[in-house]
CSV table of C-alpha atoms in Angstrom, one decimal:
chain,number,residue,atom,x,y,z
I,1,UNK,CA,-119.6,5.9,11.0
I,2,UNK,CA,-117.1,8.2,9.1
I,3,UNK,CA,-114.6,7.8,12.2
I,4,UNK,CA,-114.8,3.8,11.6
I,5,UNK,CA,-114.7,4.0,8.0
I,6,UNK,CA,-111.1,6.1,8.5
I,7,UNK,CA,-110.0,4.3,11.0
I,8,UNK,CA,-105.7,3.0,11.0
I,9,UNK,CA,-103.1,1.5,13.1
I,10,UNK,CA,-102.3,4.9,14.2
I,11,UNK,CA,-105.9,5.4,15.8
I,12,UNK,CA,-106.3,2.1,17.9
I,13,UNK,CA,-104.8,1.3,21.0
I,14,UNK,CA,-103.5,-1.9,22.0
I,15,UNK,CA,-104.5,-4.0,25.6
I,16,UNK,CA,-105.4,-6.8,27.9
I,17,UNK,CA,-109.2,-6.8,27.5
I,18,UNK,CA,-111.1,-5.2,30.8
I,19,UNK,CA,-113.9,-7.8,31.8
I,20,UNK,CA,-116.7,-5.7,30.2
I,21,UNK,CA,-114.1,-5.9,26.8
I,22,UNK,CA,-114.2,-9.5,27.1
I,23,UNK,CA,-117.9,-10.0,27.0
I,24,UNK,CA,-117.8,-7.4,24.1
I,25,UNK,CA,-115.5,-9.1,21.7
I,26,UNK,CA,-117.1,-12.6,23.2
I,27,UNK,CA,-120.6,-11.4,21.3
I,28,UNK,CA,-118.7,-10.3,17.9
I,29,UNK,CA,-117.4,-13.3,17.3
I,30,UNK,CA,-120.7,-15.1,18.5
I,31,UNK,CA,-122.3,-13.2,15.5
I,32,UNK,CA,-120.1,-15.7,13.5
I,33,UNK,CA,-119.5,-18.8,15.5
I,34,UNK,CA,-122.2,-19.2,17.8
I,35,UNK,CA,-125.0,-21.9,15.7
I,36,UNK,CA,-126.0,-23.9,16.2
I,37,UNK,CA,-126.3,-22.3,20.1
I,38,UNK,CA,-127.6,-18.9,20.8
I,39,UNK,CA,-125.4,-16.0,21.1
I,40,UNK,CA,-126.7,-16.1,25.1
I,41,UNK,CA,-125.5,-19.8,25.5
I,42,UNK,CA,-121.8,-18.6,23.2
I,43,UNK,CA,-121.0,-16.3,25.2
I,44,UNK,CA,-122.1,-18.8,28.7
I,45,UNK,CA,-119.2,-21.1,27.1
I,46,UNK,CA,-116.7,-18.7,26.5
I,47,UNK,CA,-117.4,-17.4,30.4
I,48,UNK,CA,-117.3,-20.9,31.8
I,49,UNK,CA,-114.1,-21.9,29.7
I,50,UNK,CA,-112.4,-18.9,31.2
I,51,UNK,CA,-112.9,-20.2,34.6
I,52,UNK,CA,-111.5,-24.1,34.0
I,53,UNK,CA,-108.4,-24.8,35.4
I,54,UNK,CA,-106.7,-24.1,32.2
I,55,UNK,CA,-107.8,-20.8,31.7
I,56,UNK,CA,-108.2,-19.1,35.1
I,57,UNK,CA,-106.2,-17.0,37.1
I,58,UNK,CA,-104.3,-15.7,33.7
I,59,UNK,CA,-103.5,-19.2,32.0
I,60,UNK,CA,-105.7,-17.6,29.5
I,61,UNK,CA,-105.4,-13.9,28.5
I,62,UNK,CA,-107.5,-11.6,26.7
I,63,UNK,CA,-106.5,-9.1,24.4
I,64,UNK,CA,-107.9,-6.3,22.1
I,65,UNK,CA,-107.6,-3.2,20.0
I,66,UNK,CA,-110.0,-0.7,20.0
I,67,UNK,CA,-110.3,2.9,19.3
I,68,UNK,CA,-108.2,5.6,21.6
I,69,UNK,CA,-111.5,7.6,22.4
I,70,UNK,CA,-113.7,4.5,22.2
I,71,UNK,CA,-113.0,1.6,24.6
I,72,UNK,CA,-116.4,-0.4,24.3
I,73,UNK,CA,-115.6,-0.4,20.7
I,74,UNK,CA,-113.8,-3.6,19.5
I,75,UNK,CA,-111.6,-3.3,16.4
I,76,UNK,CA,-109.8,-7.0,17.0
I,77,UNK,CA,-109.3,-9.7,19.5
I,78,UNK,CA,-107.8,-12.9,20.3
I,79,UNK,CA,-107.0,-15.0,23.5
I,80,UNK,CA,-103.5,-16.3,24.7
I,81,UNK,CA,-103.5,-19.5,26.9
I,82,UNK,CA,-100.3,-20.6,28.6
I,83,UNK,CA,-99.5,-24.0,28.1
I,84,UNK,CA,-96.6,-26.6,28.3
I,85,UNK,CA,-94.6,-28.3,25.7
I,86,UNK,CA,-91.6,-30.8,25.4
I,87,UNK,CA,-88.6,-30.2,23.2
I,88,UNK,CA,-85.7,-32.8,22.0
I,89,UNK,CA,-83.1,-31.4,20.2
I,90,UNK,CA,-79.3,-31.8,20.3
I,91,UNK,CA,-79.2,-30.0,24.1
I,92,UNK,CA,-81.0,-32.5,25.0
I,93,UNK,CA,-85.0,-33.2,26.1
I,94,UNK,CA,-87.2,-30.7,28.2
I,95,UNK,CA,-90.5,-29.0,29.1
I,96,UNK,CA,-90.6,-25.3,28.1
I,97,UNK,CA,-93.0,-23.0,28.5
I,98,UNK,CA,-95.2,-22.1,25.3
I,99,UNK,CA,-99.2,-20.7,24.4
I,100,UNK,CA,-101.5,-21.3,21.9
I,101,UNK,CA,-103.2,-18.4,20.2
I,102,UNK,CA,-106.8,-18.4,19.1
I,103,UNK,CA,-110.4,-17.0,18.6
I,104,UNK,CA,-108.6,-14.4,16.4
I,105,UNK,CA,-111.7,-12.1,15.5
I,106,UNK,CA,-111.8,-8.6,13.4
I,107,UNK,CA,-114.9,-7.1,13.4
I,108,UNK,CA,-116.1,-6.7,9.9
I,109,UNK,CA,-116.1,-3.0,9.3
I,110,UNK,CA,-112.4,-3.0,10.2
I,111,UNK,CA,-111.2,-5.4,8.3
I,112,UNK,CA,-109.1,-5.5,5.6
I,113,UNK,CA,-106.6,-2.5,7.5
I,114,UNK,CA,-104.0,-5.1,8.8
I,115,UNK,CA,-106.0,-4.8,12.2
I,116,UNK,CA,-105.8,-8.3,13.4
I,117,UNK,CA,-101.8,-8.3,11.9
I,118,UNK,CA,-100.7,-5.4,14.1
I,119,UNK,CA,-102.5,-6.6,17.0
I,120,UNK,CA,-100.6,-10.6,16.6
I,121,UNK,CA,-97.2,-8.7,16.4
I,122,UNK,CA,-97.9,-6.9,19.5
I,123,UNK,CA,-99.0,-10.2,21.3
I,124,UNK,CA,-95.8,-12.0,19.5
I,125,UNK,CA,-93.7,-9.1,21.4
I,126,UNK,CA,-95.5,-10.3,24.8
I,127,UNK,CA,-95.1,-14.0,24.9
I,128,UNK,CA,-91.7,-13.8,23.4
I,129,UNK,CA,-90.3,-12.3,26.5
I,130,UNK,CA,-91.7,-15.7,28.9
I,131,UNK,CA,-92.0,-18.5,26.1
I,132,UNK,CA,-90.5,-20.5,23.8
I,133,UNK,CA,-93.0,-21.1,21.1
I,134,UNK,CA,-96.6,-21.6,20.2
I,135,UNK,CA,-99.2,-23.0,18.3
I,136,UNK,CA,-102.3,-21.9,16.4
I,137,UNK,CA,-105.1,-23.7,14.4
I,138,UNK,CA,-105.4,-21.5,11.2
I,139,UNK,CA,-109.0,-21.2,9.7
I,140,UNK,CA,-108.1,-18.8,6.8
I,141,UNK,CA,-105.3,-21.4,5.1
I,142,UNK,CA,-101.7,-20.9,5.0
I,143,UNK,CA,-100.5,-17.7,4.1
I,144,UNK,CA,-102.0,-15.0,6.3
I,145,UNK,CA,-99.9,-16.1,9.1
I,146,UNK,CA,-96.5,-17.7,7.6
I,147,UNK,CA,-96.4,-14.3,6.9
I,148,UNK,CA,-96.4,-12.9,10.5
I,149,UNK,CA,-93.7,-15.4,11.5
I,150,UNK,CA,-95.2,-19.1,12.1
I,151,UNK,CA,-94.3,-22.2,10.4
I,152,UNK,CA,-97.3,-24.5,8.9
I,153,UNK,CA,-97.3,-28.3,9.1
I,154,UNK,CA,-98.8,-31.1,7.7
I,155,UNK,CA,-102.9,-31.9,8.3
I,156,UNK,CA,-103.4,-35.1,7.7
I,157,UNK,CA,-106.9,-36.9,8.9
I,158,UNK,CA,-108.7,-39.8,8.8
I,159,UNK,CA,-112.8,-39.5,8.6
I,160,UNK,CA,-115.2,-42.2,9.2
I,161,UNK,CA,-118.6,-41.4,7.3
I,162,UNK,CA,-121.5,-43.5,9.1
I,163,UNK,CA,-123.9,-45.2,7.3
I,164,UNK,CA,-126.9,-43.1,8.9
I,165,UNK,CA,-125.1,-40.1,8.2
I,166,UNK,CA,-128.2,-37.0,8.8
I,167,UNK,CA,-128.2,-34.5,6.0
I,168,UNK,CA,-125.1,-32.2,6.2
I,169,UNK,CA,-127.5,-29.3,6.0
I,170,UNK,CA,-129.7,-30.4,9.5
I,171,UNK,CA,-128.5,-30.5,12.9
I,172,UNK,CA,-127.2,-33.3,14.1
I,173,UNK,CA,-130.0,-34.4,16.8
I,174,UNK,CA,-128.9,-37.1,19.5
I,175,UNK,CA,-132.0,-39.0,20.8
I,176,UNK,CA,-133.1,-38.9,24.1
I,177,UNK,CA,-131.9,-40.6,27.1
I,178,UNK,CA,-132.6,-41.4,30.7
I,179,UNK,CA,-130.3,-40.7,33.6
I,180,UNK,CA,-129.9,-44.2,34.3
I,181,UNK,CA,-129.3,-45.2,30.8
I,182,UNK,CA,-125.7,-45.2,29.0
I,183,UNK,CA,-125.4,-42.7,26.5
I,184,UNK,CA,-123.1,-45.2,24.8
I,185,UNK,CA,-122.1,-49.0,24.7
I,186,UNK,CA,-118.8,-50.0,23.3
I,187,UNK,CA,-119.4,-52.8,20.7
I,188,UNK,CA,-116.9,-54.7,21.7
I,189,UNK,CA,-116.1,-56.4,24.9
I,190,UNK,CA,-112.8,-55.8,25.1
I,191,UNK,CA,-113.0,-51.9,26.0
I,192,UNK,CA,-114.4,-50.2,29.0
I,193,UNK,CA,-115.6,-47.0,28.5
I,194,UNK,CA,-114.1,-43.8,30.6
I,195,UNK,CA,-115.5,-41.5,33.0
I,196,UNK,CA,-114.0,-37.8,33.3
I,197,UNK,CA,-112.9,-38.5,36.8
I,198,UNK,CA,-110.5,-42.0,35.0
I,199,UNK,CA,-109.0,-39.7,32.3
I,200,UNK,CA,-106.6,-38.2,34.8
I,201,UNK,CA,-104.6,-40.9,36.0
I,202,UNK,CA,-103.8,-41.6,32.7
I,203,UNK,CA,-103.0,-38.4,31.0
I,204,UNK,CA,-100.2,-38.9,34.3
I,205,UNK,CA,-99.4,-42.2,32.9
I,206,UNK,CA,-99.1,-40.6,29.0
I,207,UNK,CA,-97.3,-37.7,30.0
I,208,UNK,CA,-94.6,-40.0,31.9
I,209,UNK,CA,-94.4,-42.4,28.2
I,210,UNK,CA,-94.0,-39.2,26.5
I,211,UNK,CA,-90.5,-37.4,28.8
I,212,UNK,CA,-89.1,-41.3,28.0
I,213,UNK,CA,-90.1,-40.6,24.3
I,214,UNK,CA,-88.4,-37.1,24.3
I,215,UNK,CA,-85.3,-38.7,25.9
I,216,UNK,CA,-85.0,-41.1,23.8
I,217,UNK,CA,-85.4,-38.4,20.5
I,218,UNK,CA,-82.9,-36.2,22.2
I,219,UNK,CA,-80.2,-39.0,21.8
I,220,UNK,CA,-81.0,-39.5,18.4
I,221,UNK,CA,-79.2,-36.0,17.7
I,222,UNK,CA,-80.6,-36.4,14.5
I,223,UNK,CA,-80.1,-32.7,14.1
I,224,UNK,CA,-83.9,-31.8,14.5
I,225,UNK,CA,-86.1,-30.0,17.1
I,226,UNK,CA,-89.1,-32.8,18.0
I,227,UNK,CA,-91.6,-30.9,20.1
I,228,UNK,CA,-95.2,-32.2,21.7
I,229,UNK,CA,-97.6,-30.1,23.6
I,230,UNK,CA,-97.8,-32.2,26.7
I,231,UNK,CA,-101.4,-33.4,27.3
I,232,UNK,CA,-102.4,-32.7,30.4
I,233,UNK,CA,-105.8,-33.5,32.0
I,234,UNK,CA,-105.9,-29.6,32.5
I,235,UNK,CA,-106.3,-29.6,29.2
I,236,UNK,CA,-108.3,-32.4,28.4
I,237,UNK,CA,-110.7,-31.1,30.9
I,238,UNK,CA,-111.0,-27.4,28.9
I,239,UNK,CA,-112.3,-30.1,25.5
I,240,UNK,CA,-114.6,-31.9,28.2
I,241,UNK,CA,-116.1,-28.5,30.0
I,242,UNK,CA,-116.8,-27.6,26.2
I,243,UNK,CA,-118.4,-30.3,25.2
I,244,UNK,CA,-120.3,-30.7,27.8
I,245,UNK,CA,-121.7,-27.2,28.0
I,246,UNK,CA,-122.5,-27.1,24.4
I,247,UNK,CA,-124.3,-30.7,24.0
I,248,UNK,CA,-126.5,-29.1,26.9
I,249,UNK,CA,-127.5,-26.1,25.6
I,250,UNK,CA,-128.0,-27.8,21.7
I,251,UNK,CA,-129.2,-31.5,22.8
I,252,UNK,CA,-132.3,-30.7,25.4
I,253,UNK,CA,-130.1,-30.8,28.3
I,254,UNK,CA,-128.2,-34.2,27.6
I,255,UNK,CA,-124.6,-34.1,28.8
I,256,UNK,CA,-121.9,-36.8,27.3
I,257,UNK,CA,-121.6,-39.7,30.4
I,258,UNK,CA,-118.7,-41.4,28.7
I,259,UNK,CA,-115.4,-39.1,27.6
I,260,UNK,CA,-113.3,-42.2,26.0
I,261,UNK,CA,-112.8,-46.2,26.0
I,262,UNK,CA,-109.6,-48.0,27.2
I,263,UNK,CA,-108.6,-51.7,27.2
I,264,UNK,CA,-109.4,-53.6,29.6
I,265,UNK,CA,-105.5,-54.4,30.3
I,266,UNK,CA,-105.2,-50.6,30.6
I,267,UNK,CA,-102.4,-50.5,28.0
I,268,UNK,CA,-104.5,-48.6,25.3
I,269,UNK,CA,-107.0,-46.1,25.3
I,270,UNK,CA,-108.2,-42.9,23.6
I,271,UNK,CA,-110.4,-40.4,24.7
I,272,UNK,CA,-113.0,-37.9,22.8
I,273,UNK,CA,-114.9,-34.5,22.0
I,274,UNK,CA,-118.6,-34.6,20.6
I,275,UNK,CA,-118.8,-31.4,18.2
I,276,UNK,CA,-122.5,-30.7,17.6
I,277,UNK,CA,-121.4,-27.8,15.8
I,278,UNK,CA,-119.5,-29.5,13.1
I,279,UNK,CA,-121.2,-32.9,13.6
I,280,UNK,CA,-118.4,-35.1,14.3
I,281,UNK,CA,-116.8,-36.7,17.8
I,282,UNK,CA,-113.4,-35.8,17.6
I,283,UNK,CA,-110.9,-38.2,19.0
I,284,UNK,CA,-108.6,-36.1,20.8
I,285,UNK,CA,-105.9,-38.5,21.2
I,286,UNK,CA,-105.1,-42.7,21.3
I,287,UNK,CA,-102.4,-44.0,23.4
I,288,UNK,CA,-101.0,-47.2,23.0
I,289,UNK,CA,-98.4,-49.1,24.3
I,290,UNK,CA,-95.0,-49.3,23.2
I,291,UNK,CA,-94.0,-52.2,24.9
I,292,UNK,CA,-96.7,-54.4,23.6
I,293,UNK,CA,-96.4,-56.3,20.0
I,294,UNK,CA,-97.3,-54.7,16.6
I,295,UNK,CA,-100.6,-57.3,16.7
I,296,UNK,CA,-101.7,-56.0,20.2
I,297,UNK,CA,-101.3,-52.6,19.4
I,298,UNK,CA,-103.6,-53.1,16.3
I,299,UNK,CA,-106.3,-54.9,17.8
I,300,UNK,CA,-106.1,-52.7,20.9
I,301,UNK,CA,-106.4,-49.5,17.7
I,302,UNK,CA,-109.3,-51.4,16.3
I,303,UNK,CA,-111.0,-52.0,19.8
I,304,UNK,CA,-111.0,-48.2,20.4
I,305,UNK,CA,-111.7,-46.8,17.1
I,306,UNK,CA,-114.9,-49.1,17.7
I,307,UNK,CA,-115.9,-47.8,20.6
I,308,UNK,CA,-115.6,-44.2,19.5
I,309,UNK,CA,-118.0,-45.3,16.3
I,310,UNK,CA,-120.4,-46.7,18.1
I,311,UNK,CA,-120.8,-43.3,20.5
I,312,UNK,CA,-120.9,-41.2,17.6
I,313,UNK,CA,-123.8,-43.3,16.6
I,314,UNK,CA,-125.3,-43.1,19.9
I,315,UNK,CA,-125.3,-39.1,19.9
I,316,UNK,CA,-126.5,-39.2,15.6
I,317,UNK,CA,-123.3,-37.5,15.2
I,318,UNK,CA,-122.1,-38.9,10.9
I,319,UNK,CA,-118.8,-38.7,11.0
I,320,UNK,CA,-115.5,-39.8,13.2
I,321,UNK,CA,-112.2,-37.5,12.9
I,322,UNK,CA,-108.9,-38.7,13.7
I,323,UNK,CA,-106.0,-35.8,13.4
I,324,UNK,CA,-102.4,-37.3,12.0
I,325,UNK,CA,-103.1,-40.9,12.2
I,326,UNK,CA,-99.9,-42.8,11.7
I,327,UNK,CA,-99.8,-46.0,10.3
I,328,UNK,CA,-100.9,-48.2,13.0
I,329,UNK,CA,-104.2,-46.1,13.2
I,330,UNK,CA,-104.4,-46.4,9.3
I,331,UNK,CA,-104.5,-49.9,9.4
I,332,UNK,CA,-106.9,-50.7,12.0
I,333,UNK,CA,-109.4,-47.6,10.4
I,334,UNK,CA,-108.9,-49.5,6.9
I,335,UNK,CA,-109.7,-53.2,8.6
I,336,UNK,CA,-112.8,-51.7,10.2
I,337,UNK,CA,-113.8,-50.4,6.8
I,338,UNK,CA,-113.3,-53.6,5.3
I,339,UNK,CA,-115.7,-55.5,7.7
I,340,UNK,CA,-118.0,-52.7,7.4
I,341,UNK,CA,-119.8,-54.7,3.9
I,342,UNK,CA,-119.8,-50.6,2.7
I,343,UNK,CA,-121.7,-49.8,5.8
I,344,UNK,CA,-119.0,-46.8,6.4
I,345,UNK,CA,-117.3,-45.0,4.4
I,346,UNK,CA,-113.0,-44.2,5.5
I,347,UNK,CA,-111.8,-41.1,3.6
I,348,UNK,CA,-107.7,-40.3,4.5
I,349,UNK,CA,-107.0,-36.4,3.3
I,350,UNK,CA,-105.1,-33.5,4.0
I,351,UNK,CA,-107.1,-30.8,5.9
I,352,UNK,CA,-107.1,-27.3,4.1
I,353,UNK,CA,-110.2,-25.6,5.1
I,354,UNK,CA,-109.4,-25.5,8.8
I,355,UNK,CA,-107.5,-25.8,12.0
I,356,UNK,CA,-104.4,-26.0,10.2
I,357,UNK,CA,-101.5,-26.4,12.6
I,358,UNK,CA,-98.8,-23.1,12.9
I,359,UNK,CA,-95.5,-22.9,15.2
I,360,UNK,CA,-94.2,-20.2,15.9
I,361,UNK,CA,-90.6,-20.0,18.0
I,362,UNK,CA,-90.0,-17.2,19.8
I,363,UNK,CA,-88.7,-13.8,17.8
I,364,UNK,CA,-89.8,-15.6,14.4
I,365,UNK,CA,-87.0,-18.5,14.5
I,366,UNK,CA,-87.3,-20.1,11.6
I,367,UNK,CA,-84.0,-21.9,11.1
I,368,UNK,CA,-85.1,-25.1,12.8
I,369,UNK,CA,-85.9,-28.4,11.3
I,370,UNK,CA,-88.9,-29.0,13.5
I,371,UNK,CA,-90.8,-32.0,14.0
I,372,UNK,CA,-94.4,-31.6,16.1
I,373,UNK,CA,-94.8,-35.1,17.5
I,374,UNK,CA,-97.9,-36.7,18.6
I,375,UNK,CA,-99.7,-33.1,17.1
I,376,UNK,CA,-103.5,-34.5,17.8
I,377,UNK,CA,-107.0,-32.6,18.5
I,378,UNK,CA,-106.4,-32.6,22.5
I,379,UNK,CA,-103.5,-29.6,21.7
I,380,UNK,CA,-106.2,-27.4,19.9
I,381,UNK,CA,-107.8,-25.2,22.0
C-alpha cells in the first residue's frame, strides 16, 4: 500500500490496454457504474459492445496507465472510438475523421494526482496525429476538461414526467410479456413502429439530408465552423446492442421488440434507447422533413413523441428525454402536455449534472466559432 499511496506521473506508464487490462479496468469502473446489473453482466456489456460493428477491429481503443512494475494494476482508463463527423465552414462542407472519448475511470486510491489529466493529454497527442476533433459527454461539470483543451456547449432537454412515475428510489420494473405480444403500441394511428433491421435504410436516407444541410451551411459563409457527428446505423446499432443487453440481464430476460416509430408517409420518424439504469427511454434522435410544411412537421413531432410515451409506459420506464429540442419539438412536447388534463408533467432545463457535451479540435484549437448541429443522444456513446 505505501508504493500506491506515493505513487506520481513519474511512476506510471502509459498504453493501449492488453486484453487481460481491459477486463481489469472493465471491473473498476463496474464497482461504480454497474446497478442496477451485476458486475458479471457490466462487464458481459462492455465485452459485447467491443465487438459491435462500431467498436471492433480498433474502431474502439482501449487505453490505461498503470504502474511500471505493476501491469495488472490500473491507475486510469478510458476508451477512444473512431467516428465520423461533417464540417461546413468557409472551405466549404465535408466528412472528417473524429473520436469520442469516454468511460474515463481513476481508480479511487489514485485519484486526486492528475492521473486521469496526464493520461487524456497523452491520448490528445494520439488522435491529434489522424483526426480532426472529438467529443465527450462530461459527468464531473464543466471545468475539469475546458481545462485540458475542449470547448463546452449548451445542454438543453426536454423531460416528460409520466403520471405513473415508480418511486425514483425503486427500480424501474417493466411487466412481463409474451413472445408473441408487442412490447409497445403506438397510440396513434398515424405511426408505425420500427424494427432494428428498418432503422438502417433510413439512417442512409438522414445521412444523405444532412451532406445537403452541410452544403447548404457551407454557402452561408457565415464565418462559423457547423459540425454534426454523422449518425450512422453503426452507431445506432452500438445504443441498440446496449440496450438490449442490459434490459435482459435487469428485466427477466425481456428484450425491446420496437427501437422507434415513423410516419406512415415515411417523412418523419425518430428512434430510441430504454435506460433501466437511469429510468428513462432516451430518444436518440427525430428526423423530419424539410420539404414538408411547418403543420406537417408538427403533427408528424407530436405523432412520434406519442409513440415514444406510450413505450416508455409499456416498459414502467417515468420519464421521456429529448436532448436539444429545437422549437418545432418544443411545441409539439408543450401541445401534448396541454392535452395531458395534468396527466404528465413537461419540464425544459439545462442539463448540469451529466453528459455535458465537450469538442475538442485537434492540438487544442480554440479560435473557432463552432456550432454542433443536430448534437442529439445517438452521438453519445
Amino acid at each position: 500500500m505505501a508504493r500506491k499511496r506515493s505513487l506520481t506521473i513519474s511512476d506510471v506508464h502509459f498504453s493501449e490496454a492488453t486484453d487481460r487490462q481491459r477486463t481489469l479496468s472493465w471491473e473498476l469502473n463496474g464497482a461504480s457504474w454497474a446497478p442496477p446489473m451485476t458486475l458479471e453482466d457490466y462487464v458481459g456489456r462492455e465485452k459485447t459492445l467491443s465487438e459491435t460493428a462500431l467498436s471492433a477491429n480498433g474502431g474502439t481503443r482501449y487505453w490505461v496507465l498503470t504502474p511500471k512494475d505493476d501491469p495488472d494494476t490500473i491507475v486510469s482508463a478510458c476508451e477512444v472510438t473512431a467516428k465520423k463527423v461533417l464540417v461546413a465552414d468557409t472551405a466549404g462542407s465535408r466528412i472528417v475523421d473524429s473520436y469520442s472519448v469516454a468511460s474515463v475511470f481513476t481508480a479511487p486510491e489514485f485519484r486526486e494526482r492528475g492521473m486521469a489529466g496526464y493520461m487524456l493529454k497523452e491520448v490528445q497527442k494520439l488522435v491529434d496525429e489522424k483526426t480532426e476533433c472529438g467529443a465527450l459527454y462530461s459527468d464531473i461539470g464543466r471545468i475539469y476538461y475546458t481545462n485540458l483543451g475542449w470547448i463546452d456547449f449548451r445542454s438543453p432537454q426536454l423531460v416528460f414526467n409520466l403520471s405513473h412515475a415508480q418511486d425514483s428510489d425503486s427500480t424501474a420494473t417493466p411487466p412481463p410479456s409474451s413472445s408473441s405480444s408487442s412490447s409497445s403500441s403506438s397510440s396513434s394511428s398515424a405511426v408505425s413502429l420500427l424494427a432494428e433491421s428498418e432503422v438502417a435504410a433510413l439512417c442512409d436516407k438522414d445521412i444523405l439530408a444532412l451532406k445537403q444541410k452541410f452544403q447548404r451551411l457551407a454557402e452561408t459563409k457565415d464565418g462559423k465552423t457547423h459540425i454534426a457527428f454523422l449518425p450512422t446505423f453503426t452507431q445506432c446499432s452500438w445504443h441498440f446492442a446496449r440496450d438490449a443487453y442490459v434490459t435482459k440481464a435487469v428485466a427477466g430476460g425481456r428484450e425491446p421488440r420496437h427501437r422507434g416509430a415513423q410516419t406512415l408517409d415515411g417523412a418523419s420518424w425518430l428512434y430510441w434507447d430504454h435506460d433501466l439504469r437511469e429510468k428513462k427511454l432516451k430518444v436518440q434522435r427525430i428526423v423530419t422533413s424539410n420539404t414538408d410544411s411547418p403543420d406537417k412537421r408538427a403533427a408528424d413531432i407530436k405523432n412520434l413523441l406519442e409513440a415514444a410515451l406510450t413505450e416508455a409506459r409499456a416498459w414502467g420506464l417515468p420519464k421521456l428525454l429529448v436532448w436539444n429540442p429545437g422549437s418545432e419539438i418544443g411545441a409539439a412536447a408543450t401541445g401534448i402536455w396541454r392535452e395531458s388534463d395534468g396527466k404528465l408533467q413537461l419540464i425544459f432545463e439545462e442539463r448540469e449534472d451529466g453528459s455535458i457535451p465537450s469538442l475538442r479540435w485537434k492540438n487544442g484549437d480554440r479560435s473557432r466559432e463552432t456550432v454542433w448541429e443536430d448534437n442529439e443522444y445517438f452521438s453519445w456513446c
